[in-house]
PDB file of C-alpha atoms in Angstrom:
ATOM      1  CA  UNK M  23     -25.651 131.246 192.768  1.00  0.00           C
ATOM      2  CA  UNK M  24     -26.243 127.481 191.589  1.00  0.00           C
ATOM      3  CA  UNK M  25     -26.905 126.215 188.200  1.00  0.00           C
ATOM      4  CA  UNK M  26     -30.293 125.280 186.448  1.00  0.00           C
ATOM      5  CA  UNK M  27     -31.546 123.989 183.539  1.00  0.00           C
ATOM      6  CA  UNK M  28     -33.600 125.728 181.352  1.00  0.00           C
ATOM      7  CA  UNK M  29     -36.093 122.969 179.743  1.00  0.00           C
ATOM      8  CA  UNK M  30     -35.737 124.130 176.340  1.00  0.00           C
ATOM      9  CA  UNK M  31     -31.782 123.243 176.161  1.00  0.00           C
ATOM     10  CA  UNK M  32     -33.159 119.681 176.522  1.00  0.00           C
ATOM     11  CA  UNK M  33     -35.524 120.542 174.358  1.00  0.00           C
ATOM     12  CA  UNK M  34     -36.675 116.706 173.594  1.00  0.00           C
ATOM     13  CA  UNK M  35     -36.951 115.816 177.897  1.00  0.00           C
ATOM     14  CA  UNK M  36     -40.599 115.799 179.298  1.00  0.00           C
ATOM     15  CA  UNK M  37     -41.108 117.933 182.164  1.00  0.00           C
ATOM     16  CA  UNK M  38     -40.573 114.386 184.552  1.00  0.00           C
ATOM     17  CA  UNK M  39     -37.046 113.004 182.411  1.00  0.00           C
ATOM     18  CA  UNK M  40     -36.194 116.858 182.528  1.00  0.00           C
ATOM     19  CA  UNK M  41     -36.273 116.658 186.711  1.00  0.00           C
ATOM     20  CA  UNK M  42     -34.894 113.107 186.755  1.00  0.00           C
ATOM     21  CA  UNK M  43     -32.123 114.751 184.476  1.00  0.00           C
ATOM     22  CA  UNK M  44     -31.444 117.738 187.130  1.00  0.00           C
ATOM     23  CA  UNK M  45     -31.343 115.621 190.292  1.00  0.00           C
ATOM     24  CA  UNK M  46     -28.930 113.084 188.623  1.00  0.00           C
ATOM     25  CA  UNK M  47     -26.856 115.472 187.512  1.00  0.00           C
ATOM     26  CA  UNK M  48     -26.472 117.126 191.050  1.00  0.00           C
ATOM     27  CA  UNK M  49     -28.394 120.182 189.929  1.00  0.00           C
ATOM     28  CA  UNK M  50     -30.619 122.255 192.431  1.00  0.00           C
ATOM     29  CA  UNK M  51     -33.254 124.121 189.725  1.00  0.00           C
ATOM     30  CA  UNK M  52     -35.127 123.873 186.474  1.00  0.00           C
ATOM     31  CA  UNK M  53     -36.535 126.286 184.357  1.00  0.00           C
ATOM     32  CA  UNK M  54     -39.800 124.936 182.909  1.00  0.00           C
ATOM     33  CA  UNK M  55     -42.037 125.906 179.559  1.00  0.00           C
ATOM     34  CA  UNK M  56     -45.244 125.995 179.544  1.00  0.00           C
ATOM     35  CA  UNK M  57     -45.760 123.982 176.654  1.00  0.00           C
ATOM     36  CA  UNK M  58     -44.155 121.494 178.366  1.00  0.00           C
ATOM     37  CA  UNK M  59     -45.786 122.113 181.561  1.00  0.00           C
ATOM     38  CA  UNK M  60     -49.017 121.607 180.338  1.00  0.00           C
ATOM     39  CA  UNK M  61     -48.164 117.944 177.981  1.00  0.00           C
ATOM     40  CA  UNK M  62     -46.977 116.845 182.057  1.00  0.00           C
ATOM     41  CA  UNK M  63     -49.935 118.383 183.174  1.00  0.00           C
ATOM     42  CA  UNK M  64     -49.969 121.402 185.858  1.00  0.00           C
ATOM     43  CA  UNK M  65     -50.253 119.354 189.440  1.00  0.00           C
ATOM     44  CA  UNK M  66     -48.382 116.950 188.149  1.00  0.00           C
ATOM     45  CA  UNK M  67     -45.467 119.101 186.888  1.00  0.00           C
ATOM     46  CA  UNK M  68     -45.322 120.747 190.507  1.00  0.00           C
ATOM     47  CA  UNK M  69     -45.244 117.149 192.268  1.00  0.00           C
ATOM     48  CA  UNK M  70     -42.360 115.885 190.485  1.00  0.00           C
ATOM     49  CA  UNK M  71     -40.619 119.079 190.856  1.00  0.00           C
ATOM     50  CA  UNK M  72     -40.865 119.396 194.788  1.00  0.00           C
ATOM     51  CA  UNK M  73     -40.528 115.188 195.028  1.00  0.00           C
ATOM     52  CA  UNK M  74     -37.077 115.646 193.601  1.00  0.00           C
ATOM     53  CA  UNK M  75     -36.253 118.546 196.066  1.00  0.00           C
ATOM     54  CA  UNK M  76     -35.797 120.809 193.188  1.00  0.00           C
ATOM     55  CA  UNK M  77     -36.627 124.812 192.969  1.00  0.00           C
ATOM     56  CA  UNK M  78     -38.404 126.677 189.756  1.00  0.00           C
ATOM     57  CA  UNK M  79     -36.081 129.389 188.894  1.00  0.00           C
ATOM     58  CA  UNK M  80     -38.365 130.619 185.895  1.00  0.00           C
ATOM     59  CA  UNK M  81     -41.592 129.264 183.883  1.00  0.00           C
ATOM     60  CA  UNK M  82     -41.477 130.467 180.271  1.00  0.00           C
ATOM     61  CA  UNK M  83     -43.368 132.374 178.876  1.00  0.00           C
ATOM     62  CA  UNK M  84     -46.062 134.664 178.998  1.00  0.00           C
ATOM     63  CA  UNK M  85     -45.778 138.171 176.883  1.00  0.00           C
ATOM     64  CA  UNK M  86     -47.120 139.133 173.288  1.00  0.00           C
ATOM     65  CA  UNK M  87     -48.792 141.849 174.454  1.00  0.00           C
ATOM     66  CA  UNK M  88     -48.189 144.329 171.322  1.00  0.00           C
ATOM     67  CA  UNK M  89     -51.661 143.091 169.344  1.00  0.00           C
ATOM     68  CA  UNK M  90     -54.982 144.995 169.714  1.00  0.00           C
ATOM     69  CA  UNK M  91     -58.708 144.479 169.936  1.00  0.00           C
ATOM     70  CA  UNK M  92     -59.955 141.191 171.354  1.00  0.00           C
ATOM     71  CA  UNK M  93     -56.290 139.839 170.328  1.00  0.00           C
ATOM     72  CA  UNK M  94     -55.156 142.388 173.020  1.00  0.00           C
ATOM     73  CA  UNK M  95     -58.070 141.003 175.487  1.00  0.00           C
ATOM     74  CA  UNK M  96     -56.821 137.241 174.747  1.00  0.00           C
ATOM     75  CA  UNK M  97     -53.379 138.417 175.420  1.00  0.00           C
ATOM     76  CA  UNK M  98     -54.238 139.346 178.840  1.00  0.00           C
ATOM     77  CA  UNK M  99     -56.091 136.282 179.507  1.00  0.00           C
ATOM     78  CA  UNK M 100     -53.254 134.004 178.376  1.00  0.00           C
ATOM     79  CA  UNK M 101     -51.010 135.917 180.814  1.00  0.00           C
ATOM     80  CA  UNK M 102     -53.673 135.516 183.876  1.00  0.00           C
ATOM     81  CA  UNK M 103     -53.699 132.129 183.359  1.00  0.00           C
ATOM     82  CA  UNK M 104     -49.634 132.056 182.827  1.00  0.00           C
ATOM     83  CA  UNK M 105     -49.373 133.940 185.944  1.00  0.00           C
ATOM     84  CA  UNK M 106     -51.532 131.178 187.998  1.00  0.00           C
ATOM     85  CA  UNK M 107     -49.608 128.389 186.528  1.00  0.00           C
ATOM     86  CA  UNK M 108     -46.242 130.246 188.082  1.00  0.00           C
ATOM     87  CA  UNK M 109     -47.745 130.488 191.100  1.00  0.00           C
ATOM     88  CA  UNK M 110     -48.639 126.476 190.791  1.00  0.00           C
ATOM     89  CA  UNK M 111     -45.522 126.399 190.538  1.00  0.00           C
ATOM     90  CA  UNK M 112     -43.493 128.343 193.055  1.00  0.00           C
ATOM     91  CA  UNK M 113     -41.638 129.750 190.020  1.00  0.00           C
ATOM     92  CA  UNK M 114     -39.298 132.436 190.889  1.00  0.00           C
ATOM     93  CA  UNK M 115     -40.509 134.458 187.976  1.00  0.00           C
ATOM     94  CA  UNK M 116     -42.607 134.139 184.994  1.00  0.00           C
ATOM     95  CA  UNK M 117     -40.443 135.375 181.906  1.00  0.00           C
ATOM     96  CA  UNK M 118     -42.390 137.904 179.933  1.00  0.00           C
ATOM     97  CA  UNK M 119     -41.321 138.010 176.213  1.00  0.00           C
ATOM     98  CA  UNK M 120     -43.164 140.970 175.040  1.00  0.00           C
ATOM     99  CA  UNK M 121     -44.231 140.655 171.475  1.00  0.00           C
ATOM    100  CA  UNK M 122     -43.184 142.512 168.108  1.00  0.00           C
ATOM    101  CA  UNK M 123     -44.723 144.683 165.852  1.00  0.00           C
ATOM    102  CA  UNK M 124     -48.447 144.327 165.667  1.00  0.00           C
ATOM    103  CA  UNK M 125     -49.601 141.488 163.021  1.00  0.00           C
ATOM    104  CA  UNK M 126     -45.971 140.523 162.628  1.00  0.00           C
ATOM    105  CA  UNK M 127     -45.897 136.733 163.372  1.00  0.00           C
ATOM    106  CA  UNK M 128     -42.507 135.053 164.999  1.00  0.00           C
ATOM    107  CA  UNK M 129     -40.804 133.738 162.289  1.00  0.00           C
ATOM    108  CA  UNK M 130     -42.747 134.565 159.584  1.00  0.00           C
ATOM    109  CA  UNK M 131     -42.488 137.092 156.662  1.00  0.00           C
ATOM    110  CA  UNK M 132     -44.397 140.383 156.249  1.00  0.00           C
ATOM    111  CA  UNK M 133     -48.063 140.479 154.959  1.00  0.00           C
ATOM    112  CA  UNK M 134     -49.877 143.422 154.240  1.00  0.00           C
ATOM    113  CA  UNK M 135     -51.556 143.706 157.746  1.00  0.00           C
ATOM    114  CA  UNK M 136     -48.108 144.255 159.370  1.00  0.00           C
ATOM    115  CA  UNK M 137     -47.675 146.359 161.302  1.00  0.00           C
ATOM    116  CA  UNK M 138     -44.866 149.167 161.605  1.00  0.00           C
ATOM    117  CA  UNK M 139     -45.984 151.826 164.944  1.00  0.00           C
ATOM    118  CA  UNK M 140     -42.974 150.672 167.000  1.00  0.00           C
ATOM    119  CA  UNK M 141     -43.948 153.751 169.317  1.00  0.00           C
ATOM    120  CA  UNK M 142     -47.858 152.169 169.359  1.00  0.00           C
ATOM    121  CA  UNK M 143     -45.752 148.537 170.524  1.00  0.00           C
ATOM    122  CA  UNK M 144     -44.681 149.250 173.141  1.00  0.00           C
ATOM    123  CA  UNK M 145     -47.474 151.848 174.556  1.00  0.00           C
ATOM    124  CA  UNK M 146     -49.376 148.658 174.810  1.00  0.00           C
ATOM    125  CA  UNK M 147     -46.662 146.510 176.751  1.00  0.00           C
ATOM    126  CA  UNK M 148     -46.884 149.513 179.378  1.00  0.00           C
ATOM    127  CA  UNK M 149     -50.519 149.316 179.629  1.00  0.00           C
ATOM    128  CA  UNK M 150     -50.477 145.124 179.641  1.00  0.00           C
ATOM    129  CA  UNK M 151     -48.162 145.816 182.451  1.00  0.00           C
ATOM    130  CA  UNK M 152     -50.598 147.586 184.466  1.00  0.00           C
ATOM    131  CA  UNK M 153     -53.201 145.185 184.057  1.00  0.00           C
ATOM    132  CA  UNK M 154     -50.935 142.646 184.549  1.00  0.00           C
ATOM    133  CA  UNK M 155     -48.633 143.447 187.739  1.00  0.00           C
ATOM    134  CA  UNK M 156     -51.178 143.731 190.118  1.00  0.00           C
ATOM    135  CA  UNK M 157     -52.516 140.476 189.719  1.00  0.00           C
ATOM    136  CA  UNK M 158     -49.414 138.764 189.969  1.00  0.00           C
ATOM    137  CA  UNK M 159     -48.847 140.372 193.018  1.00  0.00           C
ATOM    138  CA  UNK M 160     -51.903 139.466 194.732  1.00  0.00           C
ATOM    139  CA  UNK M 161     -50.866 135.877 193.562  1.00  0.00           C
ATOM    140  CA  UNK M 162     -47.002 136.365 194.606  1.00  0.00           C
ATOM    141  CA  UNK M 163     -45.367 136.069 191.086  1.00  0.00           C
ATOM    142  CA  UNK M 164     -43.015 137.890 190.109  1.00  0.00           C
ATOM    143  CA  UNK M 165     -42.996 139.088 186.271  1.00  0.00           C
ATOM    144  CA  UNK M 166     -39.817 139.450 184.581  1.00  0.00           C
ATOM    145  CA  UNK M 167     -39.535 141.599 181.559  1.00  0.00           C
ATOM    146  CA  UNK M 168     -36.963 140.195 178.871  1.00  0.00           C
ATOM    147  CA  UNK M 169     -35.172 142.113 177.112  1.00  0.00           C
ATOM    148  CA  UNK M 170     -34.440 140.378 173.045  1.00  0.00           C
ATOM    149  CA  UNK M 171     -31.531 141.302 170.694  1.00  0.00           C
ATOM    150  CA  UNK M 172     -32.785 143.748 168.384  1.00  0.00           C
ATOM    151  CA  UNK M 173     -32.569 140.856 165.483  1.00  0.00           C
ATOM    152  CA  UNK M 174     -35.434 139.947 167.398  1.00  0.00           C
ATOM    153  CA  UNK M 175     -37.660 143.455 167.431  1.00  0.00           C
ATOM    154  CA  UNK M 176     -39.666 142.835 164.390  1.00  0.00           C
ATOM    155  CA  UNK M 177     -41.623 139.430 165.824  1.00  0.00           C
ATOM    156  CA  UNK M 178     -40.891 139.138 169.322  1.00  0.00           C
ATOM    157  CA  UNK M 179     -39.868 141.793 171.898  1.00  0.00           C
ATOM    158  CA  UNK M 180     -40.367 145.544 171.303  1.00  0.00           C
ATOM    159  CA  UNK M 181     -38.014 146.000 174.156  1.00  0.00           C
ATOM    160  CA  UNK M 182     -34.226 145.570 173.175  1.00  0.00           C
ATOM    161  CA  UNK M 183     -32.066 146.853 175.892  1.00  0.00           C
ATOM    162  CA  UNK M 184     -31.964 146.189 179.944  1.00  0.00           C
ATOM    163  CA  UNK M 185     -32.639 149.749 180.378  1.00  0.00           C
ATOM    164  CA  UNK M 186     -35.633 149.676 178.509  1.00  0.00           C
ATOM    165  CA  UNK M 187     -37.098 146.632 180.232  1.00  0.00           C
ATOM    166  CA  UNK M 188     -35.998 148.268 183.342  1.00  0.00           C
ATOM    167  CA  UNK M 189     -37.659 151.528 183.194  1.00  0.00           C
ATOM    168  CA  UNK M 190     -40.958 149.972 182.692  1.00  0.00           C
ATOM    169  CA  UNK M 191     -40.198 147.561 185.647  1.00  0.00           C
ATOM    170  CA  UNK M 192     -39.455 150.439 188.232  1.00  0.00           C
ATOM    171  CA  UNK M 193     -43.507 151.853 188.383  1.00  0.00           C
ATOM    172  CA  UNK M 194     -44.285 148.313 189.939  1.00  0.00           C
ATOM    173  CA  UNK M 195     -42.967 147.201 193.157  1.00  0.00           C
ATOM    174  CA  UNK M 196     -40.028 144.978 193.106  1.00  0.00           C
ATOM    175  CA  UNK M 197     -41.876 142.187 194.165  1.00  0.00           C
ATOM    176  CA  UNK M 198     -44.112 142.502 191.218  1.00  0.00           C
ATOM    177  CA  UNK M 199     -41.682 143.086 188.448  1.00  0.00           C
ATOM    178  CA  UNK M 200     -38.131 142.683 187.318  1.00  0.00           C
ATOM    179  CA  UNK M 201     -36.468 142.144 184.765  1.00  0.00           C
ATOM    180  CA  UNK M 202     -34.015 139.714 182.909  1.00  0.00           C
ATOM    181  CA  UNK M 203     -30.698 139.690 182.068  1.00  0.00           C
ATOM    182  CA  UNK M 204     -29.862 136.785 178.812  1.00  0.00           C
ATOM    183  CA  UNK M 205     -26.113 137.015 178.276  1.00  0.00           C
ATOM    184  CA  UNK M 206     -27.129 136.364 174.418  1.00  0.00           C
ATOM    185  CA  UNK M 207     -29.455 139.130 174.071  1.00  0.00           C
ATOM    186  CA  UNK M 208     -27.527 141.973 176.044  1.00  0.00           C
ATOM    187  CA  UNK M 209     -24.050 141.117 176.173  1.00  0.00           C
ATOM    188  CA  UNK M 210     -23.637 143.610 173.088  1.00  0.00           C
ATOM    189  CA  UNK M 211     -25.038 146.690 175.011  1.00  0.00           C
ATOM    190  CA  UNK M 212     -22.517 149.495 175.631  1.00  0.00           C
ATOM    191  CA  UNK M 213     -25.134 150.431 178.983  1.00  0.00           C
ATOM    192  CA  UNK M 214     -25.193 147.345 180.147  1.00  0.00           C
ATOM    193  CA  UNK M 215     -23.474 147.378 183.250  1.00  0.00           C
ATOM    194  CA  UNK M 216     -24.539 150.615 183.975  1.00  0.00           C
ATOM    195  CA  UNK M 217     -27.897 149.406 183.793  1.00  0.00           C
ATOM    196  CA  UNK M 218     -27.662 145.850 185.561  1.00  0.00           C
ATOM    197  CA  UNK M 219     -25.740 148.087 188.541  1.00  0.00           C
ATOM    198  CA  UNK M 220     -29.156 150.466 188.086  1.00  0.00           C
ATOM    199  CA  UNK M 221     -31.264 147.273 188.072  1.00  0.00           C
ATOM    200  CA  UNK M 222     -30.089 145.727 191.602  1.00  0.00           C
ATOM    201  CA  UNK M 223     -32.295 143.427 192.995  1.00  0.00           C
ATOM    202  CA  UNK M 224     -34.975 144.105 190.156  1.00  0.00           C
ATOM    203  CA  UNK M 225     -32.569 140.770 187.958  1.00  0.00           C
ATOM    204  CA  UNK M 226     -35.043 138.168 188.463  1.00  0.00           C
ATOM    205  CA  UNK M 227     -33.502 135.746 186.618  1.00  0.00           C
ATOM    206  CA  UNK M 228     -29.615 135.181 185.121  1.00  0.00           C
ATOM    207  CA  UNK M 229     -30.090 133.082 182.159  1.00  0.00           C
ATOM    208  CA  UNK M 230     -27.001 132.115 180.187  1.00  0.00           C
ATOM    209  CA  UNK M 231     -25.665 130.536 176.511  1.00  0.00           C
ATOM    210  CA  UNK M 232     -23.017 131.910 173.857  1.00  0.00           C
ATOM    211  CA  UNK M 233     -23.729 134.209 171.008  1.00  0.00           C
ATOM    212  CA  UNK M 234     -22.969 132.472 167.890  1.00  0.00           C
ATOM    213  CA  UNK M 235     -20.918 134.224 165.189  1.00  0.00           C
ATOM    214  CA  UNK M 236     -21.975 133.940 162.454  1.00  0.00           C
ATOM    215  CA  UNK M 237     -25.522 133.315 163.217  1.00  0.00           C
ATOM    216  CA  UNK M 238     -27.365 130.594 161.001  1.00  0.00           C
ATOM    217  CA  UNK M 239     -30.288 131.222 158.706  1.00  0.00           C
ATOM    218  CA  UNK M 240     -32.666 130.713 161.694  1.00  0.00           C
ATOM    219  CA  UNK M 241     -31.633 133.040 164.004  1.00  0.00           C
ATOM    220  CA  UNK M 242     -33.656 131.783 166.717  1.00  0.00           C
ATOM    221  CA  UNK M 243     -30.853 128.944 166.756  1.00  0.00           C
ATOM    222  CA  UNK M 244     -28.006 131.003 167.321  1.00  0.00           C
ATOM    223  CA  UNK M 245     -27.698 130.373 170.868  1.00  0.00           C
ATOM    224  CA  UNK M 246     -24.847 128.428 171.929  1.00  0.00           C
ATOM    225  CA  UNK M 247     -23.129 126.226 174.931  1.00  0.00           C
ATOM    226  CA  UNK M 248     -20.766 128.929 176.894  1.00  0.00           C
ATOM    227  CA  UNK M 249     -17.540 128.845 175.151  1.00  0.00           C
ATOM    228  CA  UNK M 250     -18.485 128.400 171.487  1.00  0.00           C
ATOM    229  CA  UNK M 251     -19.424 132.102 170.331  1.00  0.00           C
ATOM    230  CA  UNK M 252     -18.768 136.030 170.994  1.00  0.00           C
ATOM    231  CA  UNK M 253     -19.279 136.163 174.959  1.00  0.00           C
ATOM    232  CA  UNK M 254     -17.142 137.560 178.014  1.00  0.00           C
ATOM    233  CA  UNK M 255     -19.260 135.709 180.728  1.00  0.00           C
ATOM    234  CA  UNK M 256     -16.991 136.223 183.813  1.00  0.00           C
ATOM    235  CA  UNK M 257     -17.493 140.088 183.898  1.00  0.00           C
ATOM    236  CA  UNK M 258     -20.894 140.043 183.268  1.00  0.00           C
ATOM    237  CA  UNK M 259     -21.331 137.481 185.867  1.00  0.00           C
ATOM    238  CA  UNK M 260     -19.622 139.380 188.299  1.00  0.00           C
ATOM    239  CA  UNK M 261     -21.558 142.947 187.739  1.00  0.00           C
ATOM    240  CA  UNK M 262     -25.345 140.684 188.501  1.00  0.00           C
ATOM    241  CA  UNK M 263     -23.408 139.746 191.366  1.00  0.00           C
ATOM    242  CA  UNK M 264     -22.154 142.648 192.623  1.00  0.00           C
ATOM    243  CA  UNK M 265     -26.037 143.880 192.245  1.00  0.00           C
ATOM    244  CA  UNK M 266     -27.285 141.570 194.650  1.00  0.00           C
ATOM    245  CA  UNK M 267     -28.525 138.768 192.724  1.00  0.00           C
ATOM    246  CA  UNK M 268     -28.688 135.498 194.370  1.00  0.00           C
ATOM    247  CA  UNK M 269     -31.008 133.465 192.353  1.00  0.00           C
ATOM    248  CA  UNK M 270     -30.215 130.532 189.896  1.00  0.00           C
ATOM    249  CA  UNK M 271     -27.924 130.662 186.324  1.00  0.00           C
ATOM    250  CA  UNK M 272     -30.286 129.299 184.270  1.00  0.00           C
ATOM    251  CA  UNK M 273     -29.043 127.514 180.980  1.00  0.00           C
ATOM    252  CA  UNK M 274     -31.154 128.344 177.997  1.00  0.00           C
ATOM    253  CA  UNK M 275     -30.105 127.356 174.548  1.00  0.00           C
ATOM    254  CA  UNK M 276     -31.714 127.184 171.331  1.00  0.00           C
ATOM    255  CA  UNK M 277     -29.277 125.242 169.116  1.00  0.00           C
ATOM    256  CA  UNK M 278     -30.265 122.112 166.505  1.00  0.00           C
ATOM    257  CA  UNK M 279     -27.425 120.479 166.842  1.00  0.00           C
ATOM    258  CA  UNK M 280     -27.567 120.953 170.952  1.00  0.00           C
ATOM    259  CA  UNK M 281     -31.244 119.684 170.972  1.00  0.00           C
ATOM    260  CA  UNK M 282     -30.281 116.670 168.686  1.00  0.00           C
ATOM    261  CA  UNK M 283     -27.333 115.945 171.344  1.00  0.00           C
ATOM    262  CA  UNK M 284     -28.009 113.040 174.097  1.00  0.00           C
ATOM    263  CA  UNK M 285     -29.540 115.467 176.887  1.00  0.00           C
ATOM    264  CA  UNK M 286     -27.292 113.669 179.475  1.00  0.00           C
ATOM    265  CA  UNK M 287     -23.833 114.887 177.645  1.00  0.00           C
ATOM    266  CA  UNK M 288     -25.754 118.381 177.462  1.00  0.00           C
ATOM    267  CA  UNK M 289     -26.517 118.430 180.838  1.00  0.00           C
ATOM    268  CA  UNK M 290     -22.944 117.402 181.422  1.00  0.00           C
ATOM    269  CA  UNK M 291     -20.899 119.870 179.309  1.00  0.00           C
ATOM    270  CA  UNK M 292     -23.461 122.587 180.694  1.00  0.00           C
ATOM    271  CA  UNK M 293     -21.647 121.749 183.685  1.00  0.00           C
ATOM    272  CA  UNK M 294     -18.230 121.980 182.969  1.00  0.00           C
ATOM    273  CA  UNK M 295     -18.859 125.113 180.906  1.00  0.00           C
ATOM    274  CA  UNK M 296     -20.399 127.204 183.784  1.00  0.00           C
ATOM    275  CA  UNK M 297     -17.524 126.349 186.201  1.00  0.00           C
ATOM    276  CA  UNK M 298     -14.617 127.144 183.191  1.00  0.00           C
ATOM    277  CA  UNK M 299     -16.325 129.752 181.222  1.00  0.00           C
ATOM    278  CA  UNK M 300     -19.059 131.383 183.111  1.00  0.00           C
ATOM    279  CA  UNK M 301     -17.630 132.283 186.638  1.00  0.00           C
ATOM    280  CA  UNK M 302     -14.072 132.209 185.941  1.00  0.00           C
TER     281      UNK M 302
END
């Protein structure tokens, strides 16, 4: 495995001071956002990428797939259009976060069009999926169901555990779908190494930060650098190993005080965490 940066930990870098960043820093992949993608522009974004000699070990994101209606039929559209930009790319995976509860906006509070079928949530995921899928794989993308704490079940991902991201990924073939295994969202899981044993070469991505304790008001933020919260990395590391995973760690931290940091001591503490924290 070799280290990459997730985009978002830098969250301040452009797509082209994000590559210059990896390749000074000695690093062999980047994981890109589409947001940030698209301010670079799309061709542009995969010249500077292969001009540094780098690899794209994810684009993030595509997902929300729990609304209905024409919602539902923009949804899909989004995620065509996600799926091409991956394949732009030669991204090893396009993350799929899969959406909340139905009218239940990230971040924001209830309103009285909220919605509360859980059951209904994720019926629709499964039947994005099969819309989905096959057109990634006529396009060679590979989706990659994520998995979010359940803090996060209310506004962004219906899908909480590995195993549930994983049973939806094994009706596709592996090339198709897999799934995602974020230290900070599963590390918690009492099935987790059961399941990322069960998953095998279905991990399409590794992505890594610490799990904050105690969590600030934003909980979005509560990623950390390895080393600063909750998390065991080493065995974890070790059991997506031992499955067969050889793709990139990818680094991906939401944290205020980590995007307000000069990106070049990020990248460079990143660094020194992931050889003393993460794989020993």
């Amino acid at each position: 495995m070799s280290l990459s940066l997730n985009q978002w930990t830098t969250r301040r870098w452009s797509v082209a001071e994000a590559v210059d960043g990896c390749a000074r820093h000695g690093l062999e992949a980047i994981g890109l956002w589409r947001e940030k993608v698209a301010e670079q522009g799309l061709a542009a974004s995969a010249k500077l990428v292969r001009d540094a000699g780098l690899r794209v070990s994810s684009l993030c994101r595509g997902g929300f797939l729990t609304t209905g209606g024409e919602a539902f039929a923009a949804a899909l559209a989004d995620n065509r259009r996600a799926i091409d930009e991956a394949a732009e790319l030669e991204a090893a995976c396009l993350v799929l976060v899969v959406g909340g509860l139905p009218g239940i906006r990230p971040g924001e509070p209830l309103t009285e069009t909220s919605g509360r079928d859980l059951a209904g949530a994720r019926e629709r995921v499964a039947e994005a999926l099969a819309e989905l899928a096959p057109y990634a794989g006529e396009r060679g993308v590979k989706l990659a169901l994520e998995p979010l704490h359940p803090i996060y079940c209310p506004d962004r991902a219906v899908l909480s555990t590995l195993g549930q991201a994983l049973d939806l990924a094994l009706a596709y073939p592996e090339e198709q779908v897999g799934v995602v295994v974020d230290t900070f969202h599963v590390w918690w899981d009492p099935r987790l190494f059961a399941d990322v044993a069960r998953a095998g070469r279905r991990i399409a991505s590794y992505q890594v930060c610490d799990y904050l304790h105690p969590l600030p008001a934003d909980v979005l933020l509560g990623r950390g650098m390895m080393g600063d919260g909750v998390i065991d990395f080493p065995p974890i590391t070790r059991a997506v190993l031992d499955a067969g995973y050889t793709g990139d760690v990818e680094v991906e931290i939401f944290n205020a005080d980590v995007w307000a940091a000069d990106p070049d001591e990020v990248l460079a503490t990143m660094k020194a965490r992931y050889a003393e924290v993460v794989l020993t």
